[in-house]
Coordinates of C-alpha atoms in Angstrom, one line a residue:
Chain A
X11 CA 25.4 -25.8 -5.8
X12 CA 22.6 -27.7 -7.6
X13 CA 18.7 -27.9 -6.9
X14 CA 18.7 -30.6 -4.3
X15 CA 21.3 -28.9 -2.2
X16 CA 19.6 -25.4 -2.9
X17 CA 16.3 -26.6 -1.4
X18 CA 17.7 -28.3 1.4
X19 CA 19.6 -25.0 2.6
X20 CA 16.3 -23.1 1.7
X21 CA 14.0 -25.0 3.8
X22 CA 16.8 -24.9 6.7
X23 CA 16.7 -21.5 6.6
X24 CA 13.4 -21.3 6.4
X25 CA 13.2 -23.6 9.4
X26 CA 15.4 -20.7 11.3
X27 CA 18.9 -21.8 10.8
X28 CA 21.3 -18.9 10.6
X29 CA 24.3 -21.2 9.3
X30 CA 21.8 -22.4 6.1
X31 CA 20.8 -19.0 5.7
X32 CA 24.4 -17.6 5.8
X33 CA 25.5 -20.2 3.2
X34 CA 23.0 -19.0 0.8
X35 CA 23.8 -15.5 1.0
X36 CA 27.8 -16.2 0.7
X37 CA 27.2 -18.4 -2.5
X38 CA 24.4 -16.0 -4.0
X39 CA 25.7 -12.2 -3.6
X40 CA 28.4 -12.4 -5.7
X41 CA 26.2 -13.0 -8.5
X42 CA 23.0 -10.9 -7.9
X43 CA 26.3 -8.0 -7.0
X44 CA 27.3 -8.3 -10.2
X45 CA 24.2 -8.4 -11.9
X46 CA 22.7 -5.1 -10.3
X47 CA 26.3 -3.3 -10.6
X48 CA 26.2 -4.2 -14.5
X49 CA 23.1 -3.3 -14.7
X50 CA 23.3 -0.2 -12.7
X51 CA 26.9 1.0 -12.9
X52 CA 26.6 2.0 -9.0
X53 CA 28.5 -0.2 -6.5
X54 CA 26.2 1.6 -4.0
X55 CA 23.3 1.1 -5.3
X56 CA 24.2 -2.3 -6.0
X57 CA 25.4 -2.9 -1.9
X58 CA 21.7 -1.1 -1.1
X59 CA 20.0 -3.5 -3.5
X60 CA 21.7 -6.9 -2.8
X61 CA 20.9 -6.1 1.4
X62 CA 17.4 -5.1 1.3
X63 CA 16.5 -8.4 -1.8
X64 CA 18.8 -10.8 0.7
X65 CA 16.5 -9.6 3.5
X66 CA 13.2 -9.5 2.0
X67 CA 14.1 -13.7 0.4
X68 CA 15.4 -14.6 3.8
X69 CA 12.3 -13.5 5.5
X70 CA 9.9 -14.5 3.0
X71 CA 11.5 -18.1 2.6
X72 CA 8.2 -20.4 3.6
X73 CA 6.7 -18.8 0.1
X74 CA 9.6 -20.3 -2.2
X75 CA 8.5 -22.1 -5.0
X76 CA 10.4 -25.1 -5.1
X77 CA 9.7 -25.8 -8.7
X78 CA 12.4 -22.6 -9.0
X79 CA 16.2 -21.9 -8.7
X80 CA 16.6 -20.5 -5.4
X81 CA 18.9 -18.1 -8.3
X82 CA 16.0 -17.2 -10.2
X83 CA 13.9 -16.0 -7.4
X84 CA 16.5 -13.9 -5.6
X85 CA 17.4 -12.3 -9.2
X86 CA 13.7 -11.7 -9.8
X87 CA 13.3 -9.7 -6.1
X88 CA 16.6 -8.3 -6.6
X89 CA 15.5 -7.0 -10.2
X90 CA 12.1 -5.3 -8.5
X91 CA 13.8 -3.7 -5.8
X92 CA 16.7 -2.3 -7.6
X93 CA 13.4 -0.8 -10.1
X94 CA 11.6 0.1 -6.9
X95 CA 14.5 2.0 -5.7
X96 CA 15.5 3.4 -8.9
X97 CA 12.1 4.9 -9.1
X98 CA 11.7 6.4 -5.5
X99 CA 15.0 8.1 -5.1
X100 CA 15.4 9.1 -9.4
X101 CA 17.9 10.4 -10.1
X102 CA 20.0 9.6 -7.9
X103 CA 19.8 5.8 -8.3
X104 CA 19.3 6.1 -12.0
X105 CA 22.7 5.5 -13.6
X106 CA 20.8 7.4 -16.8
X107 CA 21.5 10.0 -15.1
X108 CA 24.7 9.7 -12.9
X109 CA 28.5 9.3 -13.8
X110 CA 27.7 5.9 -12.5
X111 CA 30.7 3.9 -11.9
X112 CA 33.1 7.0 -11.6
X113 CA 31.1 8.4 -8.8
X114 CA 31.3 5.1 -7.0
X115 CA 35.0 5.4 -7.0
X116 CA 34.8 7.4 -4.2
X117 CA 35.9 5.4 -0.9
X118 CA 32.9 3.8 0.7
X119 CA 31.9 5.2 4.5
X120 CA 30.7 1.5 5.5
X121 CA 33.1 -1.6 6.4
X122 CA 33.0 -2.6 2.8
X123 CA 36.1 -2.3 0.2
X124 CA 35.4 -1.5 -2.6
X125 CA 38.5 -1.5 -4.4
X126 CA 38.2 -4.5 -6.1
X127 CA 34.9 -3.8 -7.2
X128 CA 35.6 -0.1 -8.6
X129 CA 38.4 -1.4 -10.5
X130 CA 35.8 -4.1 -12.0
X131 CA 33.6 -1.2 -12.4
X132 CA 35.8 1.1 -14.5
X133 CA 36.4 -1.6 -17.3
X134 CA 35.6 -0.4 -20.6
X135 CA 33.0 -2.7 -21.0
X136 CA 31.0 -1.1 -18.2
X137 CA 31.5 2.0 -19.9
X138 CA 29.9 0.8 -23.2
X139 CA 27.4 -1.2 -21.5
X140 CA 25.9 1.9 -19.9
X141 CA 25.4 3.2 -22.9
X142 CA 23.3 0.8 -24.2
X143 CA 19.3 1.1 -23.5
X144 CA 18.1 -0.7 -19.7
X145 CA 16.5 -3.1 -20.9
X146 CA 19.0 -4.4 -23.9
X147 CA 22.2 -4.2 -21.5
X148 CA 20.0 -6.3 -18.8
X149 CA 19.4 -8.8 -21.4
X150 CA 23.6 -8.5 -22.3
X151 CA 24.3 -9.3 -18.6
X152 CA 22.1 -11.9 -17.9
X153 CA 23.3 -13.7 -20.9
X154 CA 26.7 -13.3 -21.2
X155 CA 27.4 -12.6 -17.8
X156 CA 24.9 -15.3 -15.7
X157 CA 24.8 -17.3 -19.0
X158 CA 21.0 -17.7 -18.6
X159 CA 19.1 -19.1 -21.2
X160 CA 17.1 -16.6 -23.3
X161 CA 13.9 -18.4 -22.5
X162 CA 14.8 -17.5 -18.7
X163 CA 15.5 -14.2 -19.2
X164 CA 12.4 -13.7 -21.5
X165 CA 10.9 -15.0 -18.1
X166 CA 12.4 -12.9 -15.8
X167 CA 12.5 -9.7 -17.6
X168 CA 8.3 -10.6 -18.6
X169 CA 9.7 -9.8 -22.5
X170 CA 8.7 -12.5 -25.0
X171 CA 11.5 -14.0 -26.4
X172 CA 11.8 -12.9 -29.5
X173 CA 12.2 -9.1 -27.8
X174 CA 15.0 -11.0 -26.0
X175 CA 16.6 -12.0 -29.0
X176 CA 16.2 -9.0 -31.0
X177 CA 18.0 -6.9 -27.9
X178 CA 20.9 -9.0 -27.9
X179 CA 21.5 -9.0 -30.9
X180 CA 21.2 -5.2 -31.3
X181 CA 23.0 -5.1 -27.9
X182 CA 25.7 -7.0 -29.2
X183 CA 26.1 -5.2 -32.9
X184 CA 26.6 -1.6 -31.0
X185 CA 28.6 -3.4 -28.1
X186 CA 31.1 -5.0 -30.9
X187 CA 31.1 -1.6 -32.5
X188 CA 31.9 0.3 -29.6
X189 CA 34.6 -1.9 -28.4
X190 CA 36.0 -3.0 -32.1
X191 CA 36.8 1.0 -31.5
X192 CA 38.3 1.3 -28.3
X193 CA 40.3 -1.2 -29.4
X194 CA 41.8 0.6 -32.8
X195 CA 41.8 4.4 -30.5
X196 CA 44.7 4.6 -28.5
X197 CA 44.5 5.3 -24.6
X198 CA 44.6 4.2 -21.1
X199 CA 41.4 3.0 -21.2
X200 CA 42.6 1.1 -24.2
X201 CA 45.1 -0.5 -22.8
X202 CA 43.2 -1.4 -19.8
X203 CA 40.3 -2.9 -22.2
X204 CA 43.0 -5.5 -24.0
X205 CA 44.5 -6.1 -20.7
X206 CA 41.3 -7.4 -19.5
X207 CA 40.5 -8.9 -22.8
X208 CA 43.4 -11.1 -22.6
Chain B
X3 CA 16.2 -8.4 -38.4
X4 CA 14.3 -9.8 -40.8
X5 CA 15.5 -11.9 -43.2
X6 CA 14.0 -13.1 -46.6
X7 CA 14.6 -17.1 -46.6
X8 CA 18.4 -18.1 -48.5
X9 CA 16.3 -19.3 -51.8
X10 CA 14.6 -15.7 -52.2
X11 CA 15.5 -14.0 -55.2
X12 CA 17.8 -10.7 -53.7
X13 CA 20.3 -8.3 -53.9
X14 CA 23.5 -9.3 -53.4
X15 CA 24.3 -6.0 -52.0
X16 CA 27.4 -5.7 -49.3
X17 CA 24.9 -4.9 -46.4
X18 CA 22.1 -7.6 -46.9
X19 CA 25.1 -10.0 -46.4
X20 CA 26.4 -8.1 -43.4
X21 CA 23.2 -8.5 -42.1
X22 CA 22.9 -12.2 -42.8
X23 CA 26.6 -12.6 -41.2
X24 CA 25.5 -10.7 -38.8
X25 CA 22.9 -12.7 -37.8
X26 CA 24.5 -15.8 -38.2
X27 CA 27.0 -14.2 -35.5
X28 CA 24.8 -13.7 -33.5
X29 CA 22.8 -17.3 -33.7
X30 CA 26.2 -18.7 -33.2
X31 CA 26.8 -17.1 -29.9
X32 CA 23.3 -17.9 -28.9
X33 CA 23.9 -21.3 -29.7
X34 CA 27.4 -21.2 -27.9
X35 CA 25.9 -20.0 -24.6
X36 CA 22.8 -22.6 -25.0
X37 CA 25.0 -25.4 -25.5
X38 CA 24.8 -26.2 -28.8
X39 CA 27.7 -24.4 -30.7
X40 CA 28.4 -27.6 -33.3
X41 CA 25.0 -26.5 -34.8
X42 CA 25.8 -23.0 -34.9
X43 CA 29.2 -23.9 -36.9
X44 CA 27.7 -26.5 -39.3
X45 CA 25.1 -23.7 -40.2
X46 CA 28.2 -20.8 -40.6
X47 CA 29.8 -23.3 -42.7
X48 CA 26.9 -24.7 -44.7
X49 CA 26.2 -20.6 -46.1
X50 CA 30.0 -20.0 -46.6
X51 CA 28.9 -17.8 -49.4
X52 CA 27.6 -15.2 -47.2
X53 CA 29.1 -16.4 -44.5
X54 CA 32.9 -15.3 -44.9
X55 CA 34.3 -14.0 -42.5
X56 CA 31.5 -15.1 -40.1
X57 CA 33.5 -17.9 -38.0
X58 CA 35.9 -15.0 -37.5
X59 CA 33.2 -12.4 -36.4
X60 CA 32.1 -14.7 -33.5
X61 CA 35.6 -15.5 -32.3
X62 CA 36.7 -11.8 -32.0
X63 CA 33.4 -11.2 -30.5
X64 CA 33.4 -13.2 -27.9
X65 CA 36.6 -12.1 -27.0
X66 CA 35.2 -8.6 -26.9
X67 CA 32.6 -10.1 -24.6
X68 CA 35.0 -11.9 -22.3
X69 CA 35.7 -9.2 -19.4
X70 CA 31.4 -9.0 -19.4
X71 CA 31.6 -13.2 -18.1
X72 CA 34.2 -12.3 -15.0
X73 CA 31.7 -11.0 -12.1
X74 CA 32.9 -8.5 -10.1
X75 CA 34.4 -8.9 -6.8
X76 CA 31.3 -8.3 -4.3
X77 CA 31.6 -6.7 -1.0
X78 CA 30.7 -9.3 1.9
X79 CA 27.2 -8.1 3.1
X80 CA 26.5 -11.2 4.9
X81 CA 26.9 -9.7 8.2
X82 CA 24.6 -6.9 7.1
X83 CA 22.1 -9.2 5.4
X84 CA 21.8 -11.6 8.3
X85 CA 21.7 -8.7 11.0
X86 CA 18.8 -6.8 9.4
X87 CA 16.9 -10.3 8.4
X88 CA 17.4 -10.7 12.1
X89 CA 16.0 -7.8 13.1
X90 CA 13.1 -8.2 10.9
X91 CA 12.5 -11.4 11.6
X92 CA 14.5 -13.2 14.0
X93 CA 16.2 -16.6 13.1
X94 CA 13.8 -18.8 15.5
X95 CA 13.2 -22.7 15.7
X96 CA 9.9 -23.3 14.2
X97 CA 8.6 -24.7 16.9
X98 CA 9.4 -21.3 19.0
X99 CA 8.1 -19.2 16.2
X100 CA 5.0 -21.3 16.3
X101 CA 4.8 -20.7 19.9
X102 CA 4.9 -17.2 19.5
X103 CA 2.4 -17.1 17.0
X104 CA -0.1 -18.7 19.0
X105 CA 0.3 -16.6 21.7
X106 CA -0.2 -13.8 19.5
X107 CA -3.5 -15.0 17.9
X108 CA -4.4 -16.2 21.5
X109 CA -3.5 -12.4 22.7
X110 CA -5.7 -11.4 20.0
X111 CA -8.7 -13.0 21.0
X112 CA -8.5 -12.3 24.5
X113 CA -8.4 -8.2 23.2
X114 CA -11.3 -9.1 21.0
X115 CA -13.0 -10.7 23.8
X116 CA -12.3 -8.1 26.5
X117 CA -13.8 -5.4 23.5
X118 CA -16.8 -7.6 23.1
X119 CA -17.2 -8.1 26.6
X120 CA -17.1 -4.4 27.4
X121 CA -19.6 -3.2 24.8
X122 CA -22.0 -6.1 26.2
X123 CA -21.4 -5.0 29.6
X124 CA -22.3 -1.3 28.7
X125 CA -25.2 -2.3 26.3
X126 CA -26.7 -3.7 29.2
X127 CA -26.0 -1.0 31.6
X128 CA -27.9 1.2 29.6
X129 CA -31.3 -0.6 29.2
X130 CA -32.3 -0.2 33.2
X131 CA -32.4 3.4 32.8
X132 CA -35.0 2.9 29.9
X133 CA -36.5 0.8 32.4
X134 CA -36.5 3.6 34.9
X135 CA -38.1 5.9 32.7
X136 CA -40.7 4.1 32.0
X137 CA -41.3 2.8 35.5
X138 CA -41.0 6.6 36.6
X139 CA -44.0 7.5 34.1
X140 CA -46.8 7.1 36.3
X141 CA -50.1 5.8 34.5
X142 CA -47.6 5.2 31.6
X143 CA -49.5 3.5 29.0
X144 CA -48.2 1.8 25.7
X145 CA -46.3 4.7 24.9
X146 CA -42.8 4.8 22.6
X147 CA -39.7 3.6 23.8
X148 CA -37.5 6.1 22.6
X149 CA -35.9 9.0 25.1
X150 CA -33.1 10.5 25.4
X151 CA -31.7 8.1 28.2
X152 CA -28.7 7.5 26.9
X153 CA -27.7 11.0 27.6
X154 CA -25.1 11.0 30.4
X155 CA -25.8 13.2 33.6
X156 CA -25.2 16.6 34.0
X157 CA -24.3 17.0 30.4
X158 CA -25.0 20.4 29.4
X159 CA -26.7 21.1 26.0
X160 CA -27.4 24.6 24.5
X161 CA -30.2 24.5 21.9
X162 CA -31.2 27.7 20.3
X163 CA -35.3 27.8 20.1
X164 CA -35.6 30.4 17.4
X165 CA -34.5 33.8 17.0
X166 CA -38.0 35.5 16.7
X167 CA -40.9 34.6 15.8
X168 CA -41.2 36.1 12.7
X169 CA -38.1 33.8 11.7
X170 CA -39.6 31.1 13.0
X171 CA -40.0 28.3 10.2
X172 CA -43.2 26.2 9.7
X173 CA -44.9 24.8 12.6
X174 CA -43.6 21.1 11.4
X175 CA -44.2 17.4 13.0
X176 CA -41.2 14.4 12.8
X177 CA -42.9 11.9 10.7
X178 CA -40.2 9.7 10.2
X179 CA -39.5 6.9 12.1
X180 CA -36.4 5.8 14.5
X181 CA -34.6 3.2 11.9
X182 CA -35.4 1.1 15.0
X183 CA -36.3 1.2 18.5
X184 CA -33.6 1.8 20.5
X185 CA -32.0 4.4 22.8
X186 CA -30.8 7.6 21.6
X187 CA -27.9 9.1 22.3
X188 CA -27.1 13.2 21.5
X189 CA -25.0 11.8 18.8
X190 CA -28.2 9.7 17.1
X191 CA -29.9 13.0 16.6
X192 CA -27.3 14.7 14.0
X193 CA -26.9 11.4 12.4
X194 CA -30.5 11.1 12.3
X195 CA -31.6 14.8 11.2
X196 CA -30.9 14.4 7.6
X197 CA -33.4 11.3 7.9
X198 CA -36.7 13.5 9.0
X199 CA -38.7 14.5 6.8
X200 CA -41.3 17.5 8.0
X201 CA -44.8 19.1 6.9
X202 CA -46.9 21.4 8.5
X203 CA -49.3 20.4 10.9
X204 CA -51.3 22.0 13.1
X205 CA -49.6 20.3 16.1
X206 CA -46.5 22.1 16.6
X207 CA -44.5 19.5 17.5
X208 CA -44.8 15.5 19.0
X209 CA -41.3 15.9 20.4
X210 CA -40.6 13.9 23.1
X211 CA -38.5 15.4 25.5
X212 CA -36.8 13.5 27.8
X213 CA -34.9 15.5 30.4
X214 CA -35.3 16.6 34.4
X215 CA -36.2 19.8 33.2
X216 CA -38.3 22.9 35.4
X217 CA -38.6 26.0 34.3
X218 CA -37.4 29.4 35.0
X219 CA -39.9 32.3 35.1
X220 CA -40.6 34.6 33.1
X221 CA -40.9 32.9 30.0
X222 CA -40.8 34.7 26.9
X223 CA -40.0 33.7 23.3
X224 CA -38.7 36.3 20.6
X225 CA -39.5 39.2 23.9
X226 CA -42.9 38.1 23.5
X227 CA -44.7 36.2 27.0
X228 CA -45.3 33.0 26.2
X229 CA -48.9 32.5 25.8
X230 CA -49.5 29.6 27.8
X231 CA -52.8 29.2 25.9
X232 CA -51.2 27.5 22.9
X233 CA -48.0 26.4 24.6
X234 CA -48.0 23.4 27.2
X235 CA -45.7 20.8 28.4
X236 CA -47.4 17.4 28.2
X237 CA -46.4 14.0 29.1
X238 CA -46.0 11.8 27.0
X239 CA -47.2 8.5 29.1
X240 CA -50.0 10.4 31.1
X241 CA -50.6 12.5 33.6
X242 CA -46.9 13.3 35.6
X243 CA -45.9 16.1 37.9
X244 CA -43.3 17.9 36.2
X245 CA -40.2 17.2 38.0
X246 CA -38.4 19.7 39.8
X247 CA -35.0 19.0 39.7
X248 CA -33.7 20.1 36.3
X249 CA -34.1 23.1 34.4
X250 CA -35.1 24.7 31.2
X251 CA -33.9 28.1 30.7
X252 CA -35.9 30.2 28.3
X253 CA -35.5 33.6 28.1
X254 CA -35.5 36.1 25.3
X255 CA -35.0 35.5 21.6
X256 CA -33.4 32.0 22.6
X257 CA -34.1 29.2 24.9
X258 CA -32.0 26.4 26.2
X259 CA -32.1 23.0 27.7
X260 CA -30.2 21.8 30.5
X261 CA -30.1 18.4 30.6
X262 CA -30.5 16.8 33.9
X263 CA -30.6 12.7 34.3
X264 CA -33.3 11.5 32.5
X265 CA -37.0 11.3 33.5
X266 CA -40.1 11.1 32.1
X267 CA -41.0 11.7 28.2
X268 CA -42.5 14.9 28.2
X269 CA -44.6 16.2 24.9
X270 CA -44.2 20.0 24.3
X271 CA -47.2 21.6 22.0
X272 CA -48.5 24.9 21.2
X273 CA -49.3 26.5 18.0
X274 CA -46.3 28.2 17.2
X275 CA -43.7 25.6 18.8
X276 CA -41.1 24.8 18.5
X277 CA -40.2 27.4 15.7
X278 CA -36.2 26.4 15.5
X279 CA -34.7 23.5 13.5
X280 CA -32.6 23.4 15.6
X281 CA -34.3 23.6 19.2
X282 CA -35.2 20.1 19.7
X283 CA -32.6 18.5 17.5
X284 CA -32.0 15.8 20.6
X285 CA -35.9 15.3 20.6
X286 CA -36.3 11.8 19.4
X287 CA -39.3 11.7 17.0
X288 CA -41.5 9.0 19.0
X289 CA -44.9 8.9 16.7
X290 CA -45.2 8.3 13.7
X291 CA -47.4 10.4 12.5
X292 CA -48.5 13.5 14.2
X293 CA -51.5 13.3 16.9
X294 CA -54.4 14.7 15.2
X295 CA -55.6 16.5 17.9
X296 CA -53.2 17.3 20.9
X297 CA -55.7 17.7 23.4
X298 CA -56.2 14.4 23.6
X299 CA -52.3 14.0 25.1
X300 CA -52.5 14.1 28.7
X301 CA -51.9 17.6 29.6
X302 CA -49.8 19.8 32.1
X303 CA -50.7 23.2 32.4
X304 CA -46.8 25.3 32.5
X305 CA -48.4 28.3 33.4
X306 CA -49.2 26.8 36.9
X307 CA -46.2 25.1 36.7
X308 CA -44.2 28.6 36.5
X309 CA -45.8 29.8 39.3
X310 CA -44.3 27.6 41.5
X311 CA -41.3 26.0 40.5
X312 CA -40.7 24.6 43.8

């Protein structure tokens, strides 16, 4: 979807049509899903924080800033809630301090499956990404995940960009490490890993 | 991170090249994901020296990187999402939403109105009875405005006088002015204690008391008779019958007011009351500065008073 037809869904929307407003949250919560479950390791969390960012956008849609991706600004609310949350109900939305993605393997109570995404979750590379620092493995997935540029995400996370540079690059060193030795240990997990690596 | 420039003069140990191919690496996949991956390459290939291996490095990983691109499969929340934005905020035409949103301010005003309305309405229900004090004071002359009007009927109040009269504290005068003229109310006096300042005087008090008030017999302060000699009810617009009606109990160590509806201002004065801070507490404070000499207050003997009561 490019700008022009972003706008023109988000002032629909804003106007009070439900299809516009529909058709931005089935092309957007895919993306801010996967951002908060890489960044969180919790599909739960991640269902929680994609809802209440969704609602509070879709309210709050006569303050948009055009100059902006619709993207951008969802991310950025979806970002502060998932913090908000994290620091209301700690520990139990802090994957610091959880199992994370092995907890969430448990069969959701709601309407939702959640196979698909606990099988996504329990990739090795979610694994090692949780073990990186917050703020280096947010930086990972916005990059190589969203494929945003660094200035953006020196912009969204309010890091300069050298910070944003430097914890890539950091992030990436261990990340390589990490996985360079998954790769040479044998396992399931291994052979999951180079499954999904191929 | 940091790197001395290619030219600087350096060790060329195994880990300061790792470093710089690590760094290269890592430029390359910026570059990559910014679009501009020929650069990255020309610049891998330019430093081969210390770039062996480097073009390799980015390749494997990326592929280590590959599973991070694929974003997971997300639940479909859509029904959710648009049920709760619903609730919250209900998916309206704008032209219905702006409808409702004038009503509301319009509902708004109409409250504050009706608010205003009824304040005004009881602001100027109140100023008659002021009227009717004053017009009740016969031979009233330029007298203060303040009383005690605003003190609903039938309310009672219980006001200790003092508890002997060797407690008693200095025989003080209100010098302080209202902040301005107006009504009071019980609750003005509390709010306006802390405000008066006192000195001794020789007037016991300038208190105006404004209350349908009689009084009980015998009289007697701290078990002692009242010694109607230096204690006497005075008006405080002239010369008034005392009015029948109400009641002042006084008795023993304490007296009390009942309140009655209001009449007129009455000036209580004596050498030795009122002896409690707290006695006339709902006595506004209506001169200035104490009468020099009370006897020139138009008088009313209580001691004739208290012999008949009716």
């Amino acid at each position: 979807m490019n700008k022009g037809q972003e706008l023109k869904l988000v002032r629909k929307a804003a106007a009070g049509d439900r299809d516009s407003a529909e058709l931005l949250v089935r092309s957007y919560q895919g993306s801010l899903y996967g951002y908060i479950l890489r960044i969180s390791g919790r599909p739960d969390v991640s269902e929680d924080v994609v809802q209440e960012a969704f609602v509070r956008v879709l309210t709050n849609l006569d303050r948009f800033d055009s100059r902006f991706r619709f993207s951008t600004w969802l991310f950025t609310i979806g970002r502060r809630v998932y913090f908000n949350m994290r620091e209301k109900k700690r520990p139990t939305y802090d994957s610091e301090h959880s199992d994370g993605w092995r907890d969430s393997s448990e069969p959701g109570t709601g309407q939702i499956d959640r196979a698909d995404t606990v099988g996504v979750c329990r990739d090795v590379i979610q694994a090692e990404l949780m073990r990186l620092p917050a703020d280096q493995r947010e930086v990972v997935v916005l990059f190589h995940q969203h494929e945003w540029p660094i200035a953006l995400i020196a912009e969204h996370t309010g890091l300069p960009v050298g910070t944003v540079k430097s914890h890539l690059h950091r992030a990436r060193i261990k990340l390589r490490e990490w996985l360079l030795h998954r790769v040479e240990t044998p396992g399931v997990e291994t052979l999951k890993f180079q499954e999904a690596w191929r | 991170m940091n790197q001395r420039p290619s030219n600087h003069p350096r060790k060329s140990d195994s880990s300061s090249g790792k470093q710089v191919r690590d760094r290269l690496v890592n430029e390359c996949l910026d570059s990559i994901i910014e679009g501009d991956a020929g650069m990255a390459r020309a610049m891998i290939r330019a430093s081969s020296e210390i770039a062996a291996g480097a073009d390799r490095d980015v390749a494997e990983l990326r592929r280590l990187m590959k599973p991070l691109s694929k974003v997971p499969n997300a639940p479909d929340l859509t029904a959710r999402i648009l049920a709760e934005t619903h609730r919250r905020r209900p998916f309206l035409p704008c032209m219905t939403r702006h409808r409702i949103s004038v009503w509301r301010v319009a509902l708004a005003a109409s409250f504050l109105g009706l608010i205003t309305g009824g304040y005004l309405v009881s602001e100027s229900w109140s100023s008659p009875i002021s009227d009717d004090l004053s017009a009740s004071n016969a031979g009233g002359s330029t007298g203060p405005s303040t009383s005690l009007a605003s003190v609903s009927a039938a309310e009672s109040l219980q006001h200790s006088l003092f508890e002997s009269f060797d407690e008693a504290p200095p025989v003080v005068v209100a010098t302080a002015p209202l902040p301005k003229r107006r009504l009071l109310s019980l609750g003005d006096v509390d709010g306006f204690a802390p405000q008066r300042t006192w000195k001794p005087s020789e007037v016991q008090t300038d208190s105006v008391v404004a209350s349908k008030a009689t009084f009980s017999t015998p009289i007697e302060f701290g078990g002692s008779p009242l010694r109607s000699s230096n204690f006497e009810l005075v008006s405080a617009h002239g010369p008034v019958s005392v009015p029948l009606s109400g009641r002042l109990w006084v008795g023993g160590a304490n007296g009390s007011l009942l309140k009655s509806p209001p009449l007129p201002d009455w000036l209580l004065t004596g050498d030795r009351y009122p002896s409690s801070r707290n006695s006339w507490g709902t006595v506004s404070p209506v001169w200035e500065l104490p009468p020099t000499d009370s006897t020139l207050l138009p008088r009313l003997d209580l001691g004739r008073l208290l012999a008949d009561p009716d």
